């Protein structure tokens, strides 16, 4: 029996197996690259949403400080400071800012912060100064915990309404 045919067949089979594994490695490489691109896109989107959340929270806390300061001037009867405040922040500008701030918190904020914000506004409208001060502290604590990553942010960017 002649064995001359074994070497060429083995070489051909090894070549075919090599081509198959090369194709498989290429396919896996493409799949891996697609997953990496998708992962990077998700990470970028999450970073953008986190920045939006941070900006919305900072704007809201700043708004609370200004609204509280104006309420303090009204309570104290300090007409000079109240007039200066109203000149710097006219009623129409305050309304526009209020709408922007609330939309930001509603759109990008967590359920907890949104609920505290609504509670704060209700207490402020009812002129409950002690309650607003306590809710303000709670808001700052929750915002700090969320932005420092101490609270999971599963609902990042979800609109609740």
JSON list of C-alpha atoms in Angstrom, two decimals:
[
{"chain": "A", "resi": 1, "resn": "UNK", "atom": "CA", "xyz": [0.00, 0.00, 0.00]},
{"chain": "A", "resi": 2, "resn": "UNK", "atom": "CA", "xyz": [1.31, 3.40, -0.97]},
{"chain": "A", "resi": 3, "resn": "UNK", "atom": "CA", "xyz": [1.47, 6.12, 1.65]},
{"chain": "A", "resi": 4, "resn": "UNK", "atom": "CA", "xyz": [2.38, 9.02, -0.60]},
{"chain": "A", "resi": 5, "resn": "UNK", "atom": "CA", "xyz": [-1.14, 10.46, -0.44]},
{"chain": "A", "resi": 6, "resn": "UNK", "atom": "CA", "xyz": [-1.11, 10.91, 3.39]},
{"chain": "A", "resi": 7, "resn": "UNK", "atom": "CA", "xyz": [1.21, 13.94, 3.49]},
{"chain": "A", "resi": 8, "resn": "UNK", "atom": "CA", "xyz": [-0.72, 16.05, 0.94]},
{"chain": "A", "resi": 9, "resn": "UNK", "atom": "CA", "xyz": [-4.08, 15.16, 2.50]},
{"chain": "A", "resi": 10, "resn": "UNK", "atom": "CA", "xyz": [-2.82, 15.98, 6.01]},
{"chain": "A", "resi": 11, "resn": "UNK", "atom": "CA", "xyz": [-1.37, 19.26, 4.75]},
{"chain": "A", "resi": 12, "resn": "UNK", "atom": "CA", "xyz": [-4.64, 20.12, 3.01]},
{"chain": "A", "resi": 13, "resn": "UNK", "atom": "CA", "xyz": [-6.68, 19.20, 6.09]},
{"chain": "A", "resi": 14, "resn": "UNK", "atom": "CA", "xyz": [-4.41, 21.25, 8.35]},
{"chain": "A", "resi": 15, "resn": "UNK", "atom": "CA", "xyz": [-4.75, 24.18, 5.95]},
{"chain": "A", "resi": 16, "resn": "UNK", "atom": "CA", "xyz": [-8.54, 23.87, 5.94]},
{"chain": "A", "resi": 17, "resn": "UNK", "atom": "CA", "xyz": [-8.62, 23.73, 9.73]},
{"chain": "A", "resi": 18, "resn": "UNK", "atom": "CA", "xyz": [-6.33, 26.77, 9.85]},
{"chain": "A", "resi": 19, "resn": "UNK", "atom": "CA", "xyz": [-8.62, 28.70, 7.51]},
{"chain": "A", "resi": 20, "resn": "UNK", "atom": "CA", "xyz": [-11.63, 27.71, 9.64]},
{"chain": "A", "resi": 21, "resn": "UNK", "atom": "CA", "xyz": [-10.02, 28.84, 12.87]},
{"chain": "A", "resi": 22, "resn": "UNK", "atom": "CA", "xyz": [-8.82, 32.07, 11.25]},
{"chain": "A", "resi": 23, "resn": "UNK", "atom": "CA", "xyz": [-12.37, 32.80, 10.12]},
{"chain": "A", "resi": 24, "resn": "UNK", "atom": "CA", "xyz": [-13.72, 31.95, 13.59]},
{"chain": "A", "resi": 25, "resn": "UNK", "atom": "CA", "xyz": [-11.16, 34.23, 15.27]},
{"chain": "A", "resi": 26, "resn": "UNK", "atom": "CA", "xyz": [-12.10, 37.04, 12.89]},
{"chain": "A", "resi": 27, "resn": "UNK", "atom": "CA", "xyz": [-15.80, 36.58, 13.61]},
{"chain": "A", "resi": 28, "resn": "UNK", "atom": "CA", "xyz": [-15.18, 36.59, 17.35]},
{"chain": "A", "resi": 29, "resn": "UNK", "atom": "CA", "xyz": [-13.01, 39.67, 16.98]},
{"chain": "A", "resi": 30, "resn": "UNK", "atom": "CA", "xyz": [-15.81, 41.50, 15.13]},
{"chain": "A", "resi": 31, "resn": "UNK", "atom": "CA", "xyz": [-18.33, 40.50, 17.79]},
{"chain": "A", "resi": 32, "resn": "UNK", "atom": "CA", "xyz": [-15.96, 41.67, 20.52]},
{"chain": "A", "resi": 33, "resn": "UNK", "atom": "CA", "xyz": [-15.38, 44.98, 18.74]},
{"chain": "A", "resi": 34, "resn": "UNK", "atom": "CA", "xyz": [-19.14, 45.51, 18.40]},
{"chain": "A", "resi": 35, "resn": "UNK", "atom": "CA", "xyz": [-19.62, 44.81, 22.10]},
{"chain": "A", "resi": 36, "resn": "UNK", "atom": "CA", "xyz": [-16.84, 47.24, 23.02]},
{"chain": "A", "resi": 37, "resn": "UNK", "atom": "CA", "xyz": [-18.37, 49.98, 20.86]},
{"chain": "A", "resi": 38, "resn": "UNK", "atom": "CA", "xyz": [-21.78, 49.36, 22.42]},
{"chain": "A", "resi": 39, "resn": "UNK", "atom": "CA", "xyz": [-20.25, 49.39, 25.91]},
{"chain": "A", "resi": 40, "resn": "UNK", "atom": "CA", "xyz": [-18.45, 52.67, 25.19]},
{"chain": "A", "resi": 41, "resn": "UNK", "atom": "CA", "xyz": [-21.64, 54.23, 23.83]},
{"chain": "A", "resi": 42, "resn": "UNK", "atom": "CA", "xyz": [-23.55, 53.19, 26.94]},
{"chain": "A", "resi": 43, "resn": "UNK", "atom": "CA", "xyz": [-20.80, 54.56, 29.17]},
{"chain": "A", "resi": 44, "resn": "UNK", "atom": "CA", "xyz": [-20.82, 57.87, 27.30]},
{"chain": "A", "resi": 45, "resn": "UNK", "atom": "CA", "xyz": [-24.61, 58.10, 27.52]},
{"chain": "A", "resi": 46, "resn": "UNK", "atom": "CA", "xyz": [-24.51, 57.31, 31.24]},
{"chain": "A", "resi": 47, "resn": "UNK", "atom": "CA", "xyz": [-21.86, 59.99, 31.80]},
{"chain": "A", "resi": 48, "resn": "UNK", "atom": "CA", "xyz": [-23.97, 62.51, 29.87]},
{"chain": "A", "resi": 49, "resn": "UNK", "atom": "CA", "xyz": [-27.08, 61.66, 31.88]},
{"chain": "A", "resi": 50, "resn": "UNK", "atom": "CA", "xyz": [-25.13, 61.87, 35.13]},
{"chain": "A", "resi": 51, "resn": "UNK", "atom": "CA", "xyz": [-23.90, 65.34, 34.13]},
{"chain": "A", "resi": 52, "resn": "UNK", "atom": "CA", "xyz": [-27.47, 66.36, 33.28]},
{"chain": "A", "resi": 53, "resn": "UNK", "atom": "CA", "xyz": [-28.63, 65.06, 36.66]},
{"chain": "A", "resi": 54, "resn": "UNK", "atom": "CA", "xyz": [-25.86, 66.92, 38.47]},
{"chain": "A", "resi": 55, "resn": "UNK", "atom": "CA", "xyz": [-26.63, 70.15, 36.62]},
{"chain": "A", "resi": 56, "resn": "UNK", "atom": "CA", "xyz": [-30.36, 69.79, 37.35]},
{"chain": "A", "resi": 57, "resn": "UNK", "atom": "CA", "xyz": [-29.68, 69.18, 41.05]},
{"chain": "A", "resi": 58, "resn": "UNK", "atom": "CA", "xyz": [-27.31, 72.13, 41.35]},
{"chain": "A", "resi": 59, "resn": "UNK", "atom": "CA", "xyz": [-29.79, 74.42, 39.59]},
{"chain": "A", "resi": 60, "resn": "UNK", "atom": "CA", "xyz": [-32.57, 73.20, 41.86]},
{"chain": "A", "resi": 61, "resn": "UNK", "atom": "CA", "xyz": [-30.54, 73.69, 45.04]},
{"chain": "A", "resi": 62, "resn": "UNK", "atom": "CA", "xyz": [-29.52, 77.16, 43.86]},
{"chain": "A", "resi": 63, "resn": "UNK", "atom": "CA", "xyz": [-33.15, 77.96, 43.11]},
{"chain": "A", "resi": 64, "resn": "UNK", "atom": "CA", "xyz": [-34.18, 76.77, 46.60]},
{"chain": "A", "resi": 65, "resn": "UNK", "atom": "CA", "xyz": [-31.54, 79.03, 48.17]},
{"chain": "A", "resi": 66, "resn": "UNK", "atom": "CA", "xyz": [-32.80, 82.06, 46.26]},
{"chain": "A", "resi": 67, "resn": "UNK", "atom": "CA", "xyz": [-36.48, 81.35, 46.91]},
{"chain": "A", "resi": 68, "resn": "UNK", "atom": "CA", "xyz": [-35.69, 80.80, 50.60]},
{"chain": "A", "resi": 69, "resn": "UNK", "atom": "CA", "xyz": [-33.70, 84.03, 50.75]},
{"chain": "A", "resi": 70, "resn": "UNK", "atom": "CA", "xyz": [-36.61, 85.98, 49.25]},
{"chain": "A", "resi": 71, "resn": "UNK", "atom": "CA", "xyz": [-39.04, 84.37, 51.71]},
{"chain": "A", "resi": 72, "resn": "UNK", "atom": "CA", "xyz": [-36.67, 85.36, 54.53]},
{"chain": "A", "resi": 73, "resn": "UNK", "atom": "CA", "xyz": [-36.69, 88.99, 53.34]},
{"chain": "A", "resi": 74, "resn": "UNK", "atom": "CA", "xyz": [-40.49, 88.96, 53.21]},
{"chain": "A", "resi": 75, "resn": "UNK", "atom": "CA", "xyz": [-40.73, 87.47, 56.71]},
{"chain": "A", "resi": 76, "resn": "UNK", "atom": "CA", "xyz": [-38.27, 90.01, 58.12]},
{"chain": "A", "resi": 77, "resn": "UNK", "atom": "CA", "xyz": [-40.02, 92.85, 56.33]},
{"chain": "A", "resi": 78, "resn": "UNK", "atom": "CA", "xyz": [-36.72, 94.00, 54.81]},
{"chain": "A", "resi": 79, "resn": "UNK", "atom": "CA", "xyz": [-38.12, 96.03, 51.92]},
{"chain": "A", "resi": 80, "resn": "UNK", "atom": "CA", "xyz": [-34.72, 97.28, 50.70]},
{"chain": "A", "resi": 81, "resn": "UNK", "atom": "CA", "xyz": [-33.30, 93.79, 50.25]},
{"chain": "A", "resi": 82, "resn": "UNK", "atom": "CA", "xyz": [-36.61, 92.56, 48.85]},
{"chain": "A", "resi": 83, "resn": "UNK", "atom": "CA", "xyz": [-36.60, 95.36, 46.27]},
{"chain": "A", "resi": 84, "resn": "UNK", "atom": "CA", "xyz": [-32.98, 94.60, 45.32]},
{"chain": "A", "resi": 85, "resn": "UNK", "atom": "CA", "xyz": [-33.83, 90.93, 45.01]},
{"chain": "A", "resi": 86, "resn": "UNK", "atom": "CA", "xyz": [-36.88, 91.63, 42.84]},
{"chain": "A", "resi": 87, "resn": "UNK", "atom": "CA", "xyz": [-34.82, 93.93, 40.61]},
{"chain": "A", "resi": 88, "resn": "UNK", "atom": "CA", "xyz": [-32.16, 91.27, 40.11]},
{"chain": "A", "resi": 89, "resn": "UNK", "atom": "CA", "xyz": [-34.68, 88.43, 39.80]},
{"chain": "A", "resi": 90, "resn": "UNK", "atom": "CA", "xyz": [-37.91, 89.85, 38.34]},
{"chain": "A", "resi": 91, "resn": "UNK", "atom": "CA", "xyz": [-41.09, 87.83, 38.70]},
{"chain": "A", "resi": 92, "resn": "UNK", "atom": "CA", "xyz": [-41.13, 86.68, 35.05]},
{"chain": "A", "resi": 93, "resn": "UNK", "atom": "CA", "xyz": [-37.51, 85.56, 35.21]},
{"chain": "A", "resi": 94, "resn": "UNK", "atom": "CA", "xyz": [-38.20, 83.65, 38.44]},
{"chain": "A", "resi": 95, "resn": "UNK", "atom": "CA", "xyz": [-41.17, 81.87, 36.83]},
{"chain": "A", "resi": 96, "resn": "UNK", "atom": "CA", "xyz": [-39.09, 80.86, 33.79]},
{"chain": "A", "resi": 97, "resn": "UNK", "atom": "CA", "xyz": [-36.30, 79.65, 36.04]},
{"chain": "A", "resi": 98, "resn": "UNK", "atom": "CA", "xyz": [-38.74, 77.74, 38.24]},
{"chain": "A", "resi": 99, "resn": "UNK", "atom": "CA", "xyz": [-40.16, 75.93, 35.21]},
{"chain": "A", "resi": 100, "resn": "UNK", "atom": "CA", "xyz": [-36.68, 75.09, 33.88]},
{"chain": "A", "resi": 101, "resn": "UNK", "atom": "CA", "xyz": [-35.51, 73.83, 37.27]},
{"chain": "A", "resi": 102, "resn": "UNK", "atom": "CA", "xyz": [-38.56, 71.65, 37.83]},
{"chain": "A", "resi": 103, "resn": "UNK", "atom": "CA", "xyz": [-38.38, 70.18, 34.34]},
{"chain": "A", "resi": 104, "resn": "UNK", "atom": "CA", "xyz": [-34.70, 69.35, 34.93]},
{"chain": "A", "resi": 105, "resn": "UNK", "atom": "CA", "xyz": [-35.40, 67.59, 38.22]},
{"chain": "A", "resi": 106, "resn": "UNK", "atom": "CA", "xyz": [-38.42, 65.79, 36.80]},
{"chain": "A", "resi": 107, "resn": "UNK", "atom": "CA", "xyz": [-36.54, 64.65, 33.70]},
{"chain": "A", "resi": 108, "resn": "UNK", "atom": "CA", "xyz": [-33.14, 63.75, 35.13]},
{"chain": "A", "resi": 109, "resn": "UNK", "atom": "CA", "xyz": [-33.67, 63.46, 38.89]},
{"chain": "A", "resi": 110, "resn": "UNK", "atom": "CA", "xyz": [-34.34, 60.36, 40.92]},
{"chain": "A", "resi": 111, "resn": "UNK", "atom": "CA", "xyz": [-37.76, 59.54, 42.35]},
{"chain": "A", "resi": 112, "resn": "UNK", "atom": "CA", "xyz": [-36.52, 60.37, 45.85]},
{"chain": "A", "resi": 113, "resn": "UNK", "atom": "CA", "xyz": [-35.22, 63.82, 44.92]},
{"chain": "A", "resi": 114, "resn": "UNK", "atom": "CA", "xyz": [-38.32, 64.59, 42.87]},
{"chain": "A", "resi": 115, "resn": "UNK", "atom": "CA", "xyz": [-40.57, 63.66, 45.80]},
{"chain": "A", "resi": 116, "resn": "UNK", "atom": "CA", "xyz": [-38.50, 65.75, 48.22]},
{"chain": "A", "resi": 117, "resn": "UNK", "atom": "CA", "xyz": [-38.66, 68.65, 45.76]},
{"chain": "A", "resi": 118, "resn": "UNK", "atom": "CA", "xyz": [-42.45, 68.45, 45.61]},
{"chain": "A", "resi": 119, "resn": "UNK", "atom": "CA", "xyz": [-42.64, 68.22, 49.40]},
{"chain": "A", "resi": 120, "resn": "UNK", "atom": "CA", "xyz": [-40.35, 71.25, 49.71]},
{"chain": "A", "resi": 121, "resn": "UNK", "atom": "CA", "xyz": [-42.49, 73.29, 47.31]},
{"chain": "A", "resi": 122, "resn": "UNK", "atom": "CA", "xyz": [-45.67, 72.34, 49.18]},
{"chain": "A", "resi": 123, "resn": "UNK", "atom": "CA", "xyz": [-44.09, 73.32, 52.51]},
{"chain": "A", "resi": 124, "resn": "UNK", "atom": "CA", "xyz": [-42.78, 76.56, 51.02]},
{"chain": "A", "resi": 125, "resn": "UNK", "atom": "CA", "xyz": [-46.21, 77.44, 49.62]},
{"chain": "A", "resi": 126, "resn": "UNK", "atom": "CA", "xyz": [-47.73, 76.75, 53.05]},
{"chain": "A", "resi": 127, "resn": "UNK", "atom": "CA", "xyz": [-45.00, 78.97, 54.60]},
{"chain": "A", "resi": 128, "resn": "UNK", "atom": "CA", "xyz": [-43.78, 76.18, 56.88]},
{"chain": "A", "resi": 129, "resn": "UNK", "atom": "CA", "xyz": [-40.24, 77.50, 57.42]},
{"chain": "A", "resi": 130, "resn": "UNK", "atom": "CA", "xyz": [-39.09, 74.74, 59.78]},
{"chain": "A", "resi": 131, "resn": "UNK", "atom": "CA", "xyz": [-40.33, 72.05, 57.40]},
{"chain": "A", "resi": 132, "resn": "UNK", "atom": "CA", "xyz": [-38.69, 73.70, 54.39]},
{"chain": "A", "resi": 133, "resn": "UNK", "atom": "CA", "xyz": [-35.40, 73.94, 56.29]},
{"chain": "A", "resi": 134, "resn": "UNK", "atom": "CA", "xyz": [-35.53, 70.24, 57.19]},
{"chain": "A", "resi": 135, "resn": "UNK", "atom": "CA", "xyz": [-36.50, 69.21, 53.65]},
{"chain": "A", "resi": 136, "resn": "UNK", "atom": "CA", "xyz": [-33.68, 71.37, 52.30]},
{"chain": "A", "resi": 137, "resn": "UNK", "atom": "CA", "xyz": [-31.20, 69.46, 54.50]},
{"chain": "A", "resi": 138, "resn": "UNK", "atom": "CA", "xyz": [-32.67, 66.15, 53.34]},
{"chain": "A", "resi": 139, "resn": "UNK", "atom": "CA", "xyz": [-32.46, 67.23, 49.70]},
{"chain": "A", "resi": 140, "resn": "UNK", "atom": "CA", "xyz": [-28.81, 68.21, 50.07]},
{"chain": "A", "resi": 141, "resn": "UNK", "atom": "CA", "xyz": [-28.00, 64.89, 51.76]},
{"chain": "A", "resi": 142, "resn": "UNK", "atom": "CA", "xyz": [-29.79, 62.80, 49.12]},
{"chain": "A", "resi": 143, "resn": "UNK", "atom": "CA", "xyz": [-28.22, 64.78, 46.27]},
{"chain": "A", "resi": 144, "resn": "UNK", "atom": "CA", "xyz": [-24.78, 64.45, 47.83]},
{"chain": "A", "resi": 145, "resn": "UNK", "atom": "CA", "xyz": [-25.21, 60.69, 48.29]},
{"chain": "A", "resi": 146, "resn": "UNK", "atom": "CA", "xyz": [-26.48, 60.21, 44.73]},
{"chain": "A", "resi": 147, "resn": "UNK", "atom": "CA", "xyz": [-23.77, 62.29, 43.10]},
{"chain": "A", "resi": 148, "resn": "UNK", "atom": "CA", "xyz": [-21.01, 60.64, 45.13]},
{"chain": "A", "resi": 149, "resn": "UNK", "atom": "CA", "xyz": [-22.29, 57.24, 44.03]},
{"chain": "A", "resi": 150, "resn": "UNK", "atom": "CA", "xyz": [-23.49, 56.13, 47.45]},
{"chain": "A", "resi": 151, "resn": "UNK", "atom": "CA", "xyz": [-26.99, 55.48, 46.09]},
{"chain": "A", "resi": 152, "resn": "UNK", "atom": "CA", "xyz": [-27.54, 53.21, 43.07]},
{"chain": "A", "resi": 153, "resn": "UNK", "atom": "CA", "xyz": [-28.82, 55.19, 40.10]},
{"chain": "A", "resi": 154, "resn": "UNK", "atom": "CA", "xyz": [-30.88, 52.64, 38.22]},
{"chain": "A", "resi": 155, "resn": "UNK", "atom": "CA", "xyz": [-33.43, 55.19, 37.06]},
{"chain": "A", "resi": 156, "resn": "UNK", "atom": "CA", "xyz": [-30.88, 57.55, 35.53]},
{"chain": "A", "resi": 157, "resn": "UNK", "atom": "CA", "xyz": [-32.62, 59.61, 32.87]},
{"chain": "A", "resi": 158, "resn": "UNK", "atom": "CA", "xyz": [-36.02, 57.98, 33.15]},
{"chain": "A", "resi": 159, "resn": "UNK", "atom": "CA", "xyz": [-38.99, 60.29, 32.99]},
{"chain": "A", "resi": 160, "resn": "UNK", "atom": "CA", "xyz": [-41.53, 59.41, 35.64]},
{"chain": "A", "resi": 161, "resn": "UNK", "atom": "CA", "xyz": [-44.50, 61.36, 34.31]}
]
